[in-house]
PDB file of C-alpha atoms in Angstrom:
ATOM      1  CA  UNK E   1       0.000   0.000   0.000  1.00  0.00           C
ATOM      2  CA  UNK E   2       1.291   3.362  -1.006  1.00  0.00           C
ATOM      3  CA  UNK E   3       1.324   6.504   0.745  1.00  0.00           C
ATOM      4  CA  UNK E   4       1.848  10.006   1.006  1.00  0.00           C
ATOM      5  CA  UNK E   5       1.893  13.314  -0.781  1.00  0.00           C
ATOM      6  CA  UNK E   6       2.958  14.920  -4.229  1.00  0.00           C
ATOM      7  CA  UNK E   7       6.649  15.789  -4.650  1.00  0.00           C
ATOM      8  CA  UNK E   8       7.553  19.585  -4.439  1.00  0.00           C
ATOM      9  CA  UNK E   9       8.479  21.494  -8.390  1.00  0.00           C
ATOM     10  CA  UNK E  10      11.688  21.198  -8.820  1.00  0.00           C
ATOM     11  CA  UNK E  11      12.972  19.293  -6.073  1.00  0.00           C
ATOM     12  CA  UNK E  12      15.273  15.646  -6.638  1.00  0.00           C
ATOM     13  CA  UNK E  13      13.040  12.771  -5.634  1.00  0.00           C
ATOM     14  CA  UNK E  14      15.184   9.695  -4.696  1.00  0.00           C
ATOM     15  CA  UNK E  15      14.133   6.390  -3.398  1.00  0.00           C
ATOM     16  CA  UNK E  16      15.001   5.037  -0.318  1.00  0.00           C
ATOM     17  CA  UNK E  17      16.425   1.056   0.474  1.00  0.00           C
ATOM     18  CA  UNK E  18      12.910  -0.222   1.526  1.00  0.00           C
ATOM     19  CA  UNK E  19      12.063   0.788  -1.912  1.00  0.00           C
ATOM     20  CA  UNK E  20       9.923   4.013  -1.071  1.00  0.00           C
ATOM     21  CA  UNK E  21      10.148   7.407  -2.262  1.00  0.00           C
ATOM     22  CA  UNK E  22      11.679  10.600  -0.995  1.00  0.00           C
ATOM     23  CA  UNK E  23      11.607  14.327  -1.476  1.00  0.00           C
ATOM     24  CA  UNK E  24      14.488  15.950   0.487  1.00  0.00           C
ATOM     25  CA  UNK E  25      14.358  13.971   2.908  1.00  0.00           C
ATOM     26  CA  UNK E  26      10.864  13.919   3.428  1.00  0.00           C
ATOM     27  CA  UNK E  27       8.933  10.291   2.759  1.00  0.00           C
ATOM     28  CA  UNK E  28       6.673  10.949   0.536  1.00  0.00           C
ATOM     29  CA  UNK E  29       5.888   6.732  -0.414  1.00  0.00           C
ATOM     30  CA  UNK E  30       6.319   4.340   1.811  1.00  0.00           C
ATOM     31  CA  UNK E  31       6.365   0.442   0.487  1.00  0.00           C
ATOM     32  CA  UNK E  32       7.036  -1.046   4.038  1.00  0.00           C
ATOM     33  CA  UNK E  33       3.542  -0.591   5.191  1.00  0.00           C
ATOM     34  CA  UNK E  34       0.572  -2.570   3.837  1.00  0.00           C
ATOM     35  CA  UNK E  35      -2.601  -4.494   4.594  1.00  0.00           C
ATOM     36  CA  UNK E  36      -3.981  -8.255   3.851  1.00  0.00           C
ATOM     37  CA  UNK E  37      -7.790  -9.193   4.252  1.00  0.00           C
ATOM     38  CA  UNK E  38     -10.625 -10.665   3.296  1.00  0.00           C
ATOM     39  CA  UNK E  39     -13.843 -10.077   2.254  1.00  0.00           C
ATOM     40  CA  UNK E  40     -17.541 -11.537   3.143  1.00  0.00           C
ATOM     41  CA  UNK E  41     -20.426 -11.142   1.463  1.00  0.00           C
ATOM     42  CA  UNK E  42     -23.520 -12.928   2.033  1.00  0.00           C
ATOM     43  CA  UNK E  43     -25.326 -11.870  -0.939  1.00  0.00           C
ATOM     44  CA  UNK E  44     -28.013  -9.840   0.734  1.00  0.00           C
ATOM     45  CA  UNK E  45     -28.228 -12.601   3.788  1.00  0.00           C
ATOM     46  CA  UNK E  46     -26.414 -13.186   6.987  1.00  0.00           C
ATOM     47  CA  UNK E  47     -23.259 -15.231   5.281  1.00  0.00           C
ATOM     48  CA  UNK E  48     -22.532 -18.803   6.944  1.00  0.00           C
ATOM     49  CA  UNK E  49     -19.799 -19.503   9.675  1.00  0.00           C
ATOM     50  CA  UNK E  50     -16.843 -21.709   9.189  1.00  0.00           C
ATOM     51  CA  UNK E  51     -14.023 -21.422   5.912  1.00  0.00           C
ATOM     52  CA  UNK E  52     -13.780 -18.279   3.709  1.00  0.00           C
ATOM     53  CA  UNK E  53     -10.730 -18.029   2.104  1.00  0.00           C
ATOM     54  CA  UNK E  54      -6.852 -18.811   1.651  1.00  0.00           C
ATOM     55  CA  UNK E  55      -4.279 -16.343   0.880  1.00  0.00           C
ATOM     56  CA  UNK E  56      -0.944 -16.771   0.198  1.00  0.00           C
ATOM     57  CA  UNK E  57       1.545 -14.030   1.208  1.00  0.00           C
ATOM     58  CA  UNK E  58       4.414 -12.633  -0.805  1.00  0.00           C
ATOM     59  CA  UNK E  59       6.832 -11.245   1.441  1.00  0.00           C
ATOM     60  CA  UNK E  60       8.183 -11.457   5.186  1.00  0.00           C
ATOM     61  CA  UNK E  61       5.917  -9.001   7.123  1.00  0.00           C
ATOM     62  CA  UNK E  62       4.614  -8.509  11.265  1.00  0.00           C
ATOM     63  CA  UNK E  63       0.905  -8.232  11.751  1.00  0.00           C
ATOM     64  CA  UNK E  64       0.628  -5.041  13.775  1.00  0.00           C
ATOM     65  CA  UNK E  65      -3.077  -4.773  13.852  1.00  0.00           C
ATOM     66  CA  UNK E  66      -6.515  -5.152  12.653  1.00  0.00           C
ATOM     67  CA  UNK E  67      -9.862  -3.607  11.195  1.00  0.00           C
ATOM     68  CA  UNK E  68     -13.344  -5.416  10.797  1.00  0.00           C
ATOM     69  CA  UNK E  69     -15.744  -3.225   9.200  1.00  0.00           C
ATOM     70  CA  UNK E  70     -19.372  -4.210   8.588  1.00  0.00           C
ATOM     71  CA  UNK E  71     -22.439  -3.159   6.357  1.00  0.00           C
ATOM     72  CA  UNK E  72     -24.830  -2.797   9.284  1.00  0.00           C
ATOM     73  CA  UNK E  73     -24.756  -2.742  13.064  1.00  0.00           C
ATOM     74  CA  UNK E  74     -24.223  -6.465  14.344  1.00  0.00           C
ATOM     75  CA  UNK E  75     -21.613  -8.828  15.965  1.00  0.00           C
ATOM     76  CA  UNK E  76     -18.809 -10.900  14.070  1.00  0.00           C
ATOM     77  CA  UNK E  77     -15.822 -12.979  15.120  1.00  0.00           C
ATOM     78  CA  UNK E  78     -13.182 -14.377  12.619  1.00  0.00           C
ATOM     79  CA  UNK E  79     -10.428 -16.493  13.362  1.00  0.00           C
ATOM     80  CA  UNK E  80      -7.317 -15.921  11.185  1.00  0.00           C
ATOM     81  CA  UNK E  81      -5.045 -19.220  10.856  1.00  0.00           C
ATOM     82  CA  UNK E  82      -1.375 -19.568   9.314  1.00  0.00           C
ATOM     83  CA  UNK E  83       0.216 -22.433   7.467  1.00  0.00           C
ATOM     84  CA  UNK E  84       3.959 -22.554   5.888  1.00  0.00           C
ATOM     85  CA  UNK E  85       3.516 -23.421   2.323  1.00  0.00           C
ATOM     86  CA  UNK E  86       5.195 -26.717   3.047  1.00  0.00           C
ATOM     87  CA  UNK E  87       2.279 -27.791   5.542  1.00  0.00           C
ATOM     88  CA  UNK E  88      -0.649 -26.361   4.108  1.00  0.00           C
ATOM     89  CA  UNK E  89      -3.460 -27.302   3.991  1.00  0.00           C
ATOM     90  CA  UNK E  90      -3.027 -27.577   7.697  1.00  0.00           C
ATOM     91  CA  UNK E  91      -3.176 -24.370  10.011  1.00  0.00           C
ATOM     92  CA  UNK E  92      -3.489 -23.794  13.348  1.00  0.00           C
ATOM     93  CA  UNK E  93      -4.636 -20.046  14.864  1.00  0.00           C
ATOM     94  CA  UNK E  94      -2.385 -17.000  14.967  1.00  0.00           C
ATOM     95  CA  UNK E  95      -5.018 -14.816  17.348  1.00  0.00           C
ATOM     96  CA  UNK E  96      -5.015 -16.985  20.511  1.00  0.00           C
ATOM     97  CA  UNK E  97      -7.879 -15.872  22.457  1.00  0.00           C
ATOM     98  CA  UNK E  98      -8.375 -12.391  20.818  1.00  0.00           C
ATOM     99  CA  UNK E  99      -9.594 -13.210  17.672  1.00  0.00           C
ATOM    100  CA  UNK E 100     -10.536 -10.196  15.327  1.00  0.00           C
ATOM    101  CA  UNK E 101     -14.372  -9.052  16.002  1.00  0.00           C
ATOM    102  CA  UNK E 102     -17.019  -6.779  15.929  1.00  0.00           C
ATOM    103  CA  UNK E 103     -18.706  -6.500  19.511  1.00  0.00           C
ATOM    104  CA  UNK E 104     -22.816  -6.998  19.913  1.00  0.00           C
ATOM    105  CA  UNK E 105     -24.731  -3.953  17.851  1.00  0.00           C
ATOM    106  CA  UNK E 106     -21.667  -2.384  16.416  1.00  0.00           C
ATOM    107  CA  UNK E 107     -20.609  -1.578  13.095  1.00  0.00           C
ATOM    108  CA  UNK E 108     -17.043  -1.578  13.176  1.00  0.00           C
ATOM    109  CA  UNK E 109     -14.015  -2.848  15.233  1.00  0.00           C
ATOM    110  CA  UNK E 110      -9.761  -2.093  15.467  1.00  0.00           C
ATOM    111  CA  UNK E 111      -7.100  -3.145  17.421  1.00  0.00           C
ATOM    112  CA  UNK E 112      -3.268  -2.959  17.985  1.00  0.00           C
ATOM    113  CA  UNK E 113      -3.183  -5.774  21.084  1.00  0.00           C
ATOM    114  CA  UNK E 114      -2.219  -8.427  19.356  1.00  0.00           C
ATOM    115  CA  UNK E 115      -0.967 -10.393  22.846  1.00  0.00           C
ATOM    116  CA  UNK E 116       0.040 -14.175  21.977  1.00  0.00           C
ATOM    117  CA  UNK E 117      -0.775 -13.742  18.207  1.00  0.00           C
ATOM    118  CA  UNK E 118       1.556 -15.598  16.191  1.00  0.00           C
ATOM    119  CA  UNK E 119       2.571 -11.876  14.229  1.00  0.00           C
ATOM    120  CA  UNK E 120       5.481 -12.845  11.677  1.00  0.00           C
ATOM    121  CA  UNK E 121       4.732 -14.238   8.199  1.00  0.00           C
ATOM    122  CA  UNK E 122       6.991 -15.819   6.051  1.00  0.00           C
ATOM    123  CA  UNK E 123       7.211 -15.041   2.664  1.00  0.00           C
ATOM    124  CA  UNK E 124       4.696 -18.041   1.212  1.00  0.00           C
ATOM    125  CA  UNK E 125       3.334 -18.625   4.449  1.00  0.00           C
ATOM    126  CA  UNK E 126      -0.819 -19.419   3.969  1.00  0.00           C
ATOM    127  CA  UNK E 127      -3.539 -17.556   5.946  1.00  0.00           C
ATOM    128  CA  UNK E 128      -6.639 -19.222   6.243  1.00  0.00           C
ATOM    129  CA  UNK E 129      -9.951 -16.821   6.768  1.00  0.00           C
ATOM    130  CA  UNK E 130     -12.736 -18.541   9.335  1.00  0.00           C
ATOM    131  CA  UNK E 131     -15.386 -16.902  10.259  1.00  0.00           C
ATOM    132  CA  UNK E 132     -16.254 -18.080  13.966  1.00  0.00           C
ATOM    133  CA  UNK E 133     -19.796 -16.009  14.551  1.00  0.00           C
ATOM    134  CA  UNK E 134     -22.077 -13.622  12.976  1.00  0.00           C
ATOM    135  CA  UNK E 135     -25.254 -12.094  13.722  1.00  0.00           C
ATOM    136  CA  UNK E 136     -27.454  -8.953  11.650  1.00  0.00           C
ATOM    137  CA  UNK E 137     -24.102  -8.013   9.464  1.00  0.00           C
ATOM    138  CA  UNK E 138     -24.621  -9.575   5.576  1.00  0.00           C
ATOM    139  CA  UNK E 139     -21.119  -7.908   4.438  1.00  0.00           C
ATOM    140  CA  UNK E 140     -17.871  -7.517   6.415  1.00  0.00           C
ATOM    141  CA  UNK E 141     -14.263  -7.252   5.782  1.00  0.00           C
ATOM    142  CA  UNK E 142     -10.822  -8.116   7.903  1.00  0.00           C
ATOM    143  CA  UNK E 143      -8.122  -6.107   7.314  1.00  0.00           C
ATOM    144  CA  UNK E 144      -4.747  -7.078   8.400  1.00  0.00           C
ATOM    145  CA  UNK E 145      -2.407  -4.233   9.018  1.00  0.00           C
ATOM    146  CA  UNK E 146       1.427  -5.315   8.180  1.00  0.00           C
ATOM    147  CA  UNK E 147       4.862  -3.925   8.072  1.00  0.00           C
ATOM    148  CA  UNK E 148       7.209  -5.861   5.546  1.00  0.00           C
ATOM    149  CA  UNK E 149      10.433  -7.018   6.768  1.00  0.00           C
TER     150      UNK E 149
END
């Protein structure tokens, strides 16, 4: 994910070694942030618990927080599961017992406590999407804040 503002008229943009882009000094790109998620979409209905997706990552990166954003006030829970490429299909949980969620008549959810998640992915490592509980919401999305290593 990119961000940041325009360069100044006449000024020498250069990158930097994590591959952004500077402006005198001044970041005005940086590549060492991003985000990995998933999206759920019941169609119009309340979608069904259990498996919703693979993804497989392509570089090193630490989970350093999460978003869940839904279409309508209501409660979700997913639990977000890692595999090496060499294992999958099998995964076990990263979240431990805080497991991404929107709380009872809400709309949204974030956090940066990520105590006894499993944070660093490997580059290839699998993440496996389940969602645990839902009630009112028909469309959500997990978003997976990351810095690359």
């Amino acid at each position: 994910t990119a961000s940041g503002s325009a360069a100044t008229d006449g000024h020498v943009v250069t990158g930097d070694a994590q591959g952004g882009i500077k402006d005198s000094g001044t970041t005005l790109i940086s590549l060492t942030s991003g985000a990995i998620g998933v999206t759920i979409d019941g169609g119009g209905s309340v979608p069904s618990t259990g498996f919703h997706g693979y993804i497989q990552i392509p570089y090193n990166c630490t989970i350093t927080g999460w978003t869940m954003l839904g279409n309508v006030g209501g409660a979700a829970q997913i639990t977000v599961k890692r595999s090496t490429y060499a294992a999958f299909p099998s995964t076990s949980s990263i979240v431990a017992s805080l497991p991404p969620n929107i709380p009872a008549t809400n709309q949204k959810n974030t956090s940066t406590t990520l105590t006894s998640w499993g944070i660093t992915i490997t580059v290839g490592d699998v993440l496996e999407f389940n969602l645990d509980s839902i009630a009112t919401i028909t469309w959500l999305i997990l978003q997976l804040q990351v810095t690359k290593t």
